[in-house]
Amino acid sequence: MLSPRSLLLIGWERTSLLQELLHLPLQIQHQSQLAQKQAYCQSFTIHSHADIPVVGVKPGKRKASTEHARPEKRHIMDNNMDSDGSAVDLGQLKNGDIDEALYSRQLYVLGHEAMKRMGSSHVLIAGLRGLGVEIAKNIALAGVKSLTLFDPEPAAISDLSSQFFLHPDDVGKPRADVTAPRVAELNAYTPVSIYPSQSLTESLDDLRQYQVIVLTGASLKDQLTIANFAHANAIYIVIADIFGLFGSIFTDFGKQFTIADPTGENPLSGIVADIDSEGLVSALDETRHGLQDDDYVTFSEVQGMESLNNSEPRKVVVKGPYTFSIGDVSGLGEYKRGGLYTQVKMPKVVDFQPLSEQLQKPEILISDFAKFDRPQQLHLGFQALHAFKDKHGHLPRPHSDDDATQILELTQGLAGQGEDKVELDEKLIRELSYQARGDLSPMAAFFGGLAAQEVLKSVSGKFHPIVQWLYFDSLESLPSSVERSEELCKPTDSRYDGQVAVFGAKYQEKLANAKQFLVGAGAIGCEMLKNWALIGLATGPKGKIYVADMDQIEKSNLNRQFLFRPKDVGKLKADCGAEAVQAMNPELKGKIVTFRDRVGPETEHVFTEEFWEGLDGVTNALDNVDARQYVDRRCVFFRKPLVDSGTLGTKGNSQVVLPRLTESYSSSQDPPEQSFPQCTLRSFPNKIEHTIAWAKEKFHQYFVGPPETVNLYISQSNYISQSLKQAGNEIPTLQSLRDFLVTEKPSTFDDCIIWARNQFEKEYNNAIQQLLYNFPKDSTTASGAPFWSGPKRAPDPLKFDASNPTHFGFVKATANLHAFNYGIKSDKGMPEAHYLEVVDNMVIPGFSPNPTVKIQADDNEPDPNAQNGGSNFDDKDELQNLVSSLPPPDSLAGFKLQPVEFEKDDDSNHHIDFITAASNLRAQNYAIAEADRHKTKFIAGKIIPAIATTTALVTGLVVLELYKIIDGKDDIEQYKNGFVNLALPFFGFSEPIASPKGEYLGTNGKVTIDKLWDRFEVEDVTLREFLDHFKEQGLDIMMLSSGVSLLYASFYPPSKLKDRMGLKLSKLVETISKKAIPEHQQNVIFEMTVEDQTEEDVEVPYVMLKLRR
């Protein structure tokens, strides 16, 4: 079964949302429940991007922001605010440019056009408790033209439960006044100001200047007044509220709202194998097309139906995974061959209803199908809370039964109104009342990320908005190990009052004395530390937080790792993150220990067994699968709970790993990373991804591999004799040494320019001529089919053109990188004319194809250039000549080349410049659409797209699960793995998969084991005692090993076992492996093959030898 995180990488979003929900491993699994769920789905509007009808494609208009004079605002930030150690040029955004160094990861989520639309938008956020400030933080980081904050209410001590920009000495001051300057620090490109009035409703016309208004904590009366005004005046409105573990969001983006890109996924494309007379299109080689009904496609390069090429988009009807219909093709002729299809993103237009109508007949997006009966109840319950507050002037008291009774009565009154009667769960409504004053950081993080993303959707037209309500709760997070009562939940003038109102004072003590390990202090790590500080984790006498991250802060981190500021660039993430949250919550001072070490096998002397044993739990905040798997293995070994999470643009997931209950992170595998056949890269590319991969290989072949080989030749006395033993690589290795040390060794930068120009000729002209010599354009296969057809595109050689910027860019980048290898200083101010002068004075040797050269035609065929095993001495003279041409290593004392270390984020180092030019030149060879530098950097750098909204939301989900772990819940049904895609939007929650179980027949009957979490533990006994011990349990050991050392086998002769039987296990390991057990190691792991009483092989856990040091 795929893990939730696997869904980040596969195209699940191309299917119907409802269909996916019904097949995901959610908690509703029985057929009867499934039928109920389907019936419920039919009674409410449930939508993905696919099931909202297109009203039209005419974009809706927004009134210009200049149509109404703005009231004066207090501006918080200086336009020359320091962003990276120097003044920021805010003219970049004013001129329509985007600071790609800052926004690089977000750009790969939203794109340039969406961000430019965001950069011209004015946003107002009202209400600055935890939820409001979370939304403000995310929008400020994302970048809008202006952000205005409104909240004249005085800050209370309880606000500190979730408001991370408030300090204790801010209590009593207007929230907006103290919050705005701290929001302004997040992004120099987002000016922040304070709304000047004490009320938003006293002068509604002043709201016309905003494109979006966000309301949090507003009364229902004010919500209706402002929302109705916004709807009538084409202003987008987002309303969000949280009450303890309950929350909601409402959106109204007006009539005729145009969604330019509902999913954010890259358009699908493929190669056409056939188009029949009925319009049925078949994909080449049975490649899944990935399309779905009502998608649109265009065609190019089709032969025989040329009228299809570059025509209007055709609507798709899917006929199967490899075929789709495009309707009537009569009159277009008969298909011959070739052709490409490309999906076209069609705009979608949605009509939103005003809040006043939606209160009566809500259109609800279901967030959790295990709770499909709750949203309608909460819709009424939230209205009851507003009514209660209007009557009493305050929300219900924490855990007050009297107030809960009133809320229930109010809700029952609302439930009896209208056409559709809602059946109420009294316990649910009472719980809503109990928690109404609750203010939880993870809930603010969840809804703050969600609401901010909706704001960005509204002003950018990117991704599908929520239409129009979403309710979410996490009642499973309530503690069951401690008591809750009105007395235990009452406020005590503590910064944790908002949390105690929900969980009670006794649970707060458990949080305060927890010992948690955070692995990674990047985007998720920052959000995690913020949440931990706000909930009071580890603030007690026994509490401790450990943070490990070896990375330093880079400018691109500032866009989503909000604990860091421009002054922190270059510093360690772990240290800066710890410092920031200790300022956020001074009770954490002295409670955080940071490590600048990677968590892995090489640092087990740092993260010792005593360290792991002392933890209560671990949280992963890593973007590296290998590192996550290592931490996962350590948690399994030491039986520690782990919460893992990850994001990929608008997609995110969380996974809970619980000792003896669930599978681990490593139990399920992610889809393998995409790779391309070497034959395709070398000779037959057909898409830009192929040429980029080829260009990155050339980067290594030019600037990394040969310099490393030269340095080995110089530093290792026996390098030549060793290289001659490399099967098939002797001549290429020696040729590379000769070229870099003798024949092509540059002395000046001009020599590097000459070398670069020669590489152009070699790769883009000569190699293509050779390929066409071997396979002429009119050649056919053995079956008589054209050779250059299907995925094989016939290339054309390029003739160097100095006026072509791609041609010149290749020479410039290649020359500079070659000069770097040799330590030759390049003149950064060298004019283009000098490059051209050097190139013009060159004499390019002529080229004639070599008839002896063989080229592999297909990956299924053997490579004609592959060598058999053993050294190739067929041409000893050539080998000897190459060796003799090399200068002796001792004559090169002090000489060393500098290999290039690929770095994608330094725009001045020519790395991405080279790959972009090299890739696009090859694309020109093969008539493939080129990619700009931005896209090339994304693919070549394997950049993970990221945005602050998803990070915040996913971290909220993680902390909601952490509440349960610290409570000590042992019921797997109370936990949830989560998967979200904010673009669609989609929410999926499932019960964690249970760990696998097994059994064997022992002397006392069947024994059940947990295959993942169980193990045998033994003392340091002799091998004989060890064998006898398991014999008594009914297990005969056939083989015993530790690492790569086989310590015992039943088939060993007695003479071989004689000396081993009396050795203690630790001594036996050291004797056989010939290595001492490290001093810091407290145990040794053994694997064994056994037979049980049935005399059959059975799978049993590993054995841990406990060493007593």
Coordinates of C-alpha atoms in Angstrom, one line a residue, residues 33 35 48 89 196 279 335 345 482 661 678 687 722 781 787 801 807 847 864 872 934 981 996 1017 1031 1059 1109:
Q33 CA -20.5 2.8 6.1
A35 CA -23.0 3.4 1.4
S48 CA -12.6 19.1 -6.5
D89 CA 16.0 47.4 -4.2
P196 CA -6.4 53.8 11.2
G279 CA -10.9 10.2 -33.4
Y335 CA -3.3 9.6 -40.1
K345 CA -5.1 24.3 -19.1
V482 CA -5.8 13.3 32.8
L661 CA 1.3 -0.2 17.1
Q678 CA 21.4 6.2 -21.5
K687 CA 11.8 16.3 -24.5
Q722 CA 45.3 0.8 -11.2
T781 CA 14.5 -0.5 -39.4
F787 CA 14.1 4.7 -38.2
D801 CA 26.5 31.9 -34.6
H807 CA 25.6 30.0 -28.6
F847 CA 35.1 17.1 -39.7
P864 CA 28.4 -2.0 -29.3
N872 CA 41.6 -4.3 -23.1
H934 CA 14.3 29.2 -14.3
N981 CA -3.2 19.4 -1.5
P996 CA 3.0 -6.5 10.7
E1017 CA 17.4 -9.2 24.3
K1031 CA 16.5 -24.2 22.1
D1059 CA 36.9 -22.6 19.6
R1109 CA 30.3 -1.0 30.0

